[in-house]
GROMACS .gro file of N, CA and C in nm:
model
  318
    1UNK      N    1   1.366  -0.829  -0.513
    1UNK     CA    2   1.267  -0.785  -0.609
    1UNK      C    3   1.337  -0.766  -0.742
    2UNK      N    4   1.279  -0.824  -0.842
    2UNK     CA    5   1.338  -0.814  -0.973
    2UNK      C    6   1.240  -0.759  -1.074
    3UNK      N    7   1.253  -0.808  -1.196
    3UNK     CA    8   1.170  -0.761  -1.305
    3UNK      C    9   1.048  -0.851  -1.321
    4UNK      N   10   0.948  -0.801  -1.392
    4UNK     CA   11   0.828  -0.878  -1.421
    4UNK      C   12   0.793  -0.855  -1.568
    5UNK      N   13   0.724  -0.949  -1.626
    5UNK     CA   14   0.678  -0.932  -1.764
    5UNK      C   15   0.531  -0.972  -1.772
    6UNK      N   16   0.471  -0.962  -1.889
    6UNK     CA   17   0.331  -0.996  -1.910
    6UNK      C   18   0.239  -0.910  -1.824
    7UNK      N   19   0.273  -0.782  -1.813
    7UNK     CA   20   0.197  -0.692  -1.726
    7UNK      C   21   0.053  -0.672  -1.773
    8UNK      N   22   0.030  -0.668  -1.902
    8UNK     CA   23  -0.107  -0.650  -1.952
    8UNK      C   24  -0.196  -0.767  -1.909
    9UNK      N   25  -0.144  -0.887  -1.920
    9UNK     CA   26  -0.222  -1.005  -1.882
    9UNK      C   27  -0.250  -1.005  -1.732
   10UNK      N   28  -0.151  -0.966  -1.651
   10UNK     CA   29  -0.171  -0.963  -1.507
   10UNK      C   30  -0.274  -0.856  -1.470
   11UNK      N   31  -0.268  -0.742  -1.537
   11UNK     CA   32  -0.365  -0.635  -1.511
   11UNK      C   33  -0.505  -0.683  -1.548
   12UNK      N   34  -0.519  -0.749  -1.661
   12UNK     CA   35  -0.648  -0.802  -1.705
   12UNK      C   36  -0.704  -0.902  -1.604
   13UNK      N   37  -0.617  -0.983  -1.546
   13UNK     CA   38  -0.659  -1.083  -1.447
   13UNK      C   39  -0.687  -1.020  -1.311
   14UNK      N   40  -0.645  -0.895  -1.291
   14UNK     CA   41  -0.658  -0.834  -1.160
   14UNK      C   42  -0.558  -0.890  -1.061
   15UNK      N   43  -0.446  -0.940  -1.112
   15UNK     CA   44  -0.342  -1.002  -1.030
   15UNK      C   45  -0.238  -0.896  -0.993
   16UNK      N   46  -0.232  -0.857  -0.865
   16UNK     CA   47  -0.139  -0.750  -0.826
   16UNK      C   48   0.006  -0.799  -0.821
   17UNK      N   49   0.092  -0.727  -0.889
   17UNK     CA   50   0.235  -0.758  -0.891
   17UNK      C   51   0.312  -0.627  -0.878
   18UNK      N   52   0.414  -0.627  -0.795
   18UNK     CA   53   0.497  -0.509  -0.777
   18UNK      C   54   0.641  -0.551  -0.802
   19UNK      N   55   0.713  -0.471  -0.880
   19UNK     CA   56   0.851  -0.506  -0.913
   19UNK      C   57   0.931  -0.379  -0.934
   20UNK      N   58   1.061  -0.396  -0.942
   20UNK     CA   59   1.148  -0.282  -0.967
   20UNK      C   60   1.139  -0.232  -1.110
   21UNK      N   61   1.114  -0.326  -1.203
   21UNK     CA   62   1.114  -0.289  -1.344
   21UNK      C   63   1.035  -0.392  -1.424
   22UNK      N   64   1.021  -0.367  -1.552
   22UNK     CA   65   0.954  -0.457  -1.644
   22UNK      C   66   1.058  -0.513  -1.739
   23UNK      N   67   1.049  -0.643  -1.767
   23UNK     CA   68   1.142  -0.708  -1.859
   23UNK      C   69   1.064  -0.770  -1.974
   24UNK      N   70   1.118  -0.762  -2.090
   24UNK     CA   71   1.049  -0.818  -2.207
   24UNK      C   72   1.092  -0.961  -2.237
   25UNK      N   73   1.203  -1.004  -2.182
   25UNK     CA   74   1.257  -1.134  -2.216
   25UNK      C   75   1.198  -1.248  -2.136
   26UNK      N   76   1.220  -1.368  -2.184
   26UNK     CA   77   1.178  -1.491  -2.118
   26UNK      C   78   1.269  -1.515  -1.998
   27UNK      N   79   1.212  -1.533  -1.879
   27UNK     CA   80   1.291  -1.537  -1.757
   27UNK      C   81   1.326  -1.678  -1.710
   28UNK      N   82   1.255  -1.781  -1.759
   28UNK     CA   83   1.279  -1.917  -1.712
   28UNK      C   84   1.425  -1.956  -1.733
   29UNK      N   85   1.487  -2.006  -1.629
   29UNK     CA   86   1.627  -2.044  -1.634
   29UNK      C   87   1.723  -1.930  -1.607
   30UNK      N   88   1.670  -1.807  -1.596
   30UNK     CA   89   1.756  -1.691  -1.571
   30UNK      C   90   1.742  -1.639  -1.428
   31UNK      N   91   1.645  -1.692  -1.356
   31UNK     CA   92   1.625  -1.649  -1.218
   31UNK      C   93   1.634  -1.769  -1.126
   32UNK      N   94   1.666  -1.743  -1.001
   32UNK     CA   95   1.679  -1.849  -0.903
   32UNK      C   96   1.600  -1.810  -0.780
   33UNK      N   97   1.517  -1.900  -0.732
   33UNK     CA   98   1.443  -1.877  -0.608
   33UNK      C   99   1.536  -1.900  -0.490
   34UNK      N  100   1.542  -1.802  -0.401
   34UNK     CA  101   1.628  -1.814  -0.284
   34UNK      C  102   1.552  -1.859  -0.160
   35UNK      N  103   1.420  -1.864  -0.169
   35UNK     CA  104   1.343  -1.909  -0.054
   35UNK      C  105   1.196  -1.894  -0.080
   36UNK      N  106   1.118  -1.957   0.005
   36UNK     CA  107   0.974  -1.950  -0.002
   36UNK      C  108   0.920  -1.943   0.140
   37UNK      N  109   0.827  -1.849   0.163
   37UNK     CA  110   0.767  -1.833   0.295
   37UNK      C  111   0.872  -1.801   0.401
   38UNK      N  112   0.963  -1.710   0.363
   38UNK     CA  113   1.069  -1.667   0.454
   38UNK      C  114   1.064  -1.514   0.467
   39UNK      N  115   1.116  -1.459   0.576
   39UNK     CA  116   1.120  -1.313   0.587
   39UNK      C  117   1.205  -1.253   0.475
   40UNK      N  118   1.164  -1.136   0.428
   40UNK     CA  119   1.238  -1.061   0.327
   40UNK      C  120   1.243  -0.915   0.369
   41UNK      N  121   1.336  -0.842   0.313
   41UNK     CA  122   1.342  -0.699   0.337
   41UNK      C  123   1.305  -0.627   0.208
   42UNK      N  124   1.207  -0.538   0.217
   42UNK     CA  125   1.160  -0.462   0.101
   42UNK      C  126   1.170  -0.314   0.136
   43UNK      N  127   1.253  -0.242   0.064
   43UNK     CA  128   1.268  -0.100   0.092
   43UNK      C  129   1.313  -0.072   0.235
   44UNK      N  130   1.393  -0.160   0.289
   44UNK     CA  131   1.442  -0.143   0.426
   44UNK      C  132   1.346  -0.189   0.534
   45UNK      N  133   1.231  -0.247   0.494
   45UNK     CA  134   1.131  -0.292   0.590
   45UNK      C  135   1.128  -0.445   0.591
   46UNK      N  136   1.134  -0.502   0.711
   46UNK     CA  137   1.126  -0.648   0.724
   46UNK      C  138   0.981  -0.692   0.704
   47UNK      N  139   0.960  -0.785   0.614
   47UNK     CA  140   0.828  -0.841   0.586
   47UNK      C  141   0.835  -0.989   0.617
   48UNK      N  142   0.745  -1.032   0.707
   48UNK     CA  143   0.746  -1.171   0.751
   48UNK      C  144   0.632  -1.249   0.686
   49UNK      N  145   0.646  -1.379   0.673
   49UNK     CA  146   0.533  -1.459   0.627
   49UNK      C  147   0.413  -1.432   0.718
   50UNK      N  148   0.297  -1.412   0.657
   50UNK     CA  149   0.177  -1.383   0.734
   50UNK      C  150   0.144  -1.236   0.745
   51UNK      N  151   0.241  -1.148   0.715
   51UNK     CA  152   0.214  -1.005   0.717
   51UNK      C  153   0.112  -0.971   0.609
   52UNK      N  154   0.032  -0.870   0.636
   52UNK     CA  155  -0.067  -0.825   0.540
   52UNK      C  156   0.000  -0.719   0.452
   53UNK      N  157  -0.018  -0.732   0.321
   53UNK     CA  158   0.040  -0.638   0.226
   53UNK      C  159  -0.075  -0.561   0.161
   54UNK      N  160  -0.071  -0.428   0.173
   54UNK     CA  161  -0.171  -0.342   0.111
   54UNK      C  162  -0.095  -0.248   0.018
   55UNK      N  163  -0.148  -0.232  -0.104
   55UNK     CA  164  -0.078  -0.148  -0.201
   55UNK      C  165  -0.179  -0.078  -0.290
   56UNK      N  166  -0.139   0.039  -0.335
   56UNK     CA  167  -0.214   0.110  -0.438
   56UNK      C  168  -0.113   0.188  -0.521
   57UNK      N  169  -0.160   0.280  -0.603
   57UNK     CA  170  -0.069   0.355  -0.689
   57UNK      C  171   0.024   0.447  -0.612
   58UNK      N  172  -0.008   0.476  -0.486
   58UNK     CA  173   0.073   0.567  -0.406
   58UNK      C  174   0.179   0.497  -0.321
   59UNK      N  175   0.166   0.368  -0.302
   59UNK     CA  176   0.266   0.301  -0.219
   59UNK      C  177   0.221   0.166  -0.169
   60UNK      N  178   0.306   0.108  -0.085
   60UNK     CA  179   0.284  -0.025  -0.029
   60UNK      C  180   0.309  -0.019   0.121
   61UNK      N  181   0.223  -0.086   0.198
   61UNK     CA  182   0.248  -0.099   0.342
   61UNK      C  183   0.243  -0.247   0.378
   62UNK      N  184   0.318  -0.280   0.480
   62UNK     CA  185   0.323  -0.416   0.532
   62UNK      C  186   0.277  -0.409   0.677
   63UNK      N  187   0.174  -0.489   0.711
   63UNK     CA  188   0.115  -0.481   0.844
   63UNK      C  189   0.127  -0.616   0.913
   64UNK      N  190   0.200  -0.621   1.025
   64UNK     CA  191   0.202  -0.746   1.102
   64UNK      C  192   0.060  -0.775   1.153
   65UNK      N  193   0.014  -0.898   1.147
   65UNK     CA  194  -0.123  -0.930   1.186
   65UNK      C  195  -0.161  -0.880   1.325
   66UNK      N  196  -0.067  -0.880   1.416
   66UNK     CA  197  -0.098  -0.837   1.553
   66UNK      C  198  -0.126  -0.686   1.562
   67UNK      N  199  -0.095  -0.610   1.458
   67UNK     CA  200  -0.122  -0.466   1.456
   67UNK      C  201  -0.238  -0.428   1.364
   68UNK      N  202  -0.298  -0.526   1.298
   68UNK     CA  203  -0.399  -0.497   1.196
   68UNK      C  204  -0.516  -0.416   1.250
   69UNK      N  205  -0.572  -0.454   1.363
   69UNK     CA  206  -0.690  -0.383   1.417
   69UNK      C  207  -0.657  -0.238   1.447
   70UNK      N  208  -0.543  -0.212   1.508
   70UNK     CA  209  -0.502  -0.075   1.540
   70UNK      C  210  -0.479   0.006   1.413
   71UNK      N  211  -0.419  -0.055   1.312
   71UNK     CA  212  -0.394   0.014   1.186
   71UNK      C  213  -0.527   0.050   1.118
   72UNK      N  214  -0.621  -0.042   1.118
   72UNK     CA  215  -0.752  -0.015   1.057
   72UNK      C  216  -0.822   0.097   1.132
   73UNK      N  217  -0.820   0.094   1.265
   73UNK     CA  218  -0.884   0.200   1.344
   73UNK      C  219  -0.824   0.336   1.311
   74UNK      N  220  -0.692   0.343   1.305
   74UNK     CA  221  -0.624   0.469   1.275
   74UNK      C  222  -0.654   0.516   1.133
   75UNK      N  223  -0.653   0.424   1.039
   75UNK     CA  224  -0.682   0.460   0.899
   75UNK      C  225  -0.824   0.513   0.886
   76UNK      N  226  -0.918   0.454   0.956
   76UNK     CA  227  -1.057   0.502   0.949
   76UNK      C  228  -1.069   0.640   1.013
   77UNK      N  229  -0.998   0.664   1.123
   77UNK     CA  230  -1.001   0.796   1.187
   77UNK      C  231  -0.942   0.901   1.093
   78UNK      N  232  -0.833   0.868   1.026
   78UNK     CA  233  -0.772   0.962   0.931
   78UNK      C  234  -0.866   0.987   0.815
   79UNK      N  235  -0.933   0.882   0.766
   79UNK     CA  236  -1.027   0.900   0.655
   79UNK      C  237  -1.141   0.993   0.696
   80UNK      N  238  -1.196   0.976   0.817
   80UNK     CA  239  -1.303   1.066   0.863
   80UNK      C  240  -1.253   1.210   0.872
   81UNK      N  241  -1.130   1.228   0.921
   81UNK     CA  242  -1.069   1.362   0.931
   81UNK      C  243  -1.056   1.425   0.792
   82UNK      N  244  -1.002   1.347   0.697
   82UNK     CA  245  -0.984   1.398   0.561
   82UNK      C  246  -1.119   1.435   0.498
   83UNK      N  247  -1.220   1.353   0.519
   83UNK     CA  248  -1.352   1.382   0.464
   83UNK      C  249  -1.407   1.513   0.521
   84UNK      N  250  -1.386   1.536   0.650
   84UNK     CA  251  -1.434   1.660   0.713
   84UNK      C  252  -1.360   1.781   0.655
   85UNK      N  253  -1.229   1.768   0.638
   85UNK     CA  254  -1.150   1.878   0.579
   85UNK      C  255  -1.193   1.903   0.435
   86UNK      N  256  -1.208   1.798   0.357
   86UNK     CA  257  -1.248   1.812   0.216
   86UNK      C  258  -1.386   1.875   0.205
   87UNK      N  259  -1.478   1.841   0.295
   87UNK     CA  260  -1.613   1.898   0.291
   87UNK      C  261  -1.607   2.050   0.313
   88UNK      N  262  -1.524   2.094   0.405
   88UNK     CA  263  -1.510   2.238   0.429
   88UNK      C  264  -1.445   2.308   0.310
   89UNK      N  265  -1.346   2.246   0.251
   89UNK     CA  266  -1.282   2.304   0.132
   89UNK      C  267  -1.383   2.315   0.018
   90UNK      N  268  -1.467   2.212   0.003
   90UNK     CA  269  -1.570   2.215  -0.102
   90UNK      C  270  -1.669   2.329  -0.080
   91UNK      N  271  -1.684   2.373   0.045
   91UNK     CA  272  -1.774   2.484   0.077
   91UNK      C  273  -1.705   2.619   0.065
   92UNK      N  274  -1.578   2.618   0.020
   92UNK     CA  275  -1.509   2.744  -0.005
   92UNK      C  276  -1.405   2.783   0.098
   93UNK      N  277  -1.386   2.703   0.201
   93UNK     CA  278  -1.284   2.735   0.300
   93UNK      C  279  -1.146   2.703   0.244
   94UNK      N  280  -1.047   2.775   0.290
   94UNK     CA  281  -0.910   2.744   0.248
   94UNK      C  282  -0.866   2.616   0.319
   95UNK      N  283  -0.768   2.545   0.263
   95UNK     CA  284  -0.719   2.426   0.332
   95UNK      C  285  -0.672   2.456   0.474
   96UNK      N  286  -0.600   2.566   0.494
   96UNK     CA  287  -0.552   2.600   0.628
   96UNK      C  288  -0.668   2.624   0.724
   97UNK      N  289  -0.771   2.697   0.678
   97UNK     CA  290  -0.887   2.723   0.764
   97UNK      C  291  -0.962   2.593   0.795
   98UNK      N  292  -0.976   2.508   0.694
   98UNK     CA  293  -1.048   2.382   0.715
   98UNK      C  294  -0.976   2.295   0.817
   99UNK      N  295  -0.845   2.287   0.806
   99UNK     CA  296  -0.768   2.206   0.902
   99UNK      C  297  -0.775   2.267   1.041
  100UNK      N  298  -0.769   2.398   1.050
  100UNK     CA  299  -0.780   2.464   1.180
  100UNK      C  300  -0.915   2.436   1.244
  101UNK      N  301  -1.021   2.433   1.165
  101UNK     CA  302  -1.155   2.408   1.219
  101UNK      C  303  -1.172   2.263   1.261
  102UNK      N  304  -1.124   2.170   1.179
  102UNK     CA  305  -1.140   2.027   1.208
  102UNK      C  306  -1.047   1.983   1.321
  103UNK      N  307  -0.932   2.044   1.328
  103UNK     CA  308  -0.834   2.008   1.430
  103UNK      C  309  -0.725   1.921   1.372
  104UNK      N  310  -0.630   1.883   1.458
  104UNK     CA  311  -0.516   1.807   1.408
  104UNK      C  312  -0.556   1.668   1.359
  105UNK      N  313  -0.480   1.618   1.264
  105UNK     CA  314  -0.503   1.483   1.214
  105UNK      C  315  -0.484   1.383   1.328
  106UNK      N  316  -0.574   1.286   1.337
  106UNK     CA  317  -0.562   1.186   1.446
  106UNK      C  318  -0.439   1.099   1.430
   0.00000   0.00000   0.00000
């Protein structure tokens, strides 16, 4: 993972790009491709061709396709749990009380 430039244009296009840093200079001739459609390691995690990449402002996850259904099921269960806790907090309960009432996170 290296630097990226033209971030405003990529944001305008809705083109997701993640990099270590931003560079202002012209990169052509200064970078070398070491491979295409090959496994890579990102943050200590092996990412294989075909893995699903999900990212937002809080982080990035890599999901092997064979685990996608289980990951979606778990994420939906956690979302329902969080919504139940947030609803109780909105009604004036403390976070600790709300979690105690809803139960442990799935």
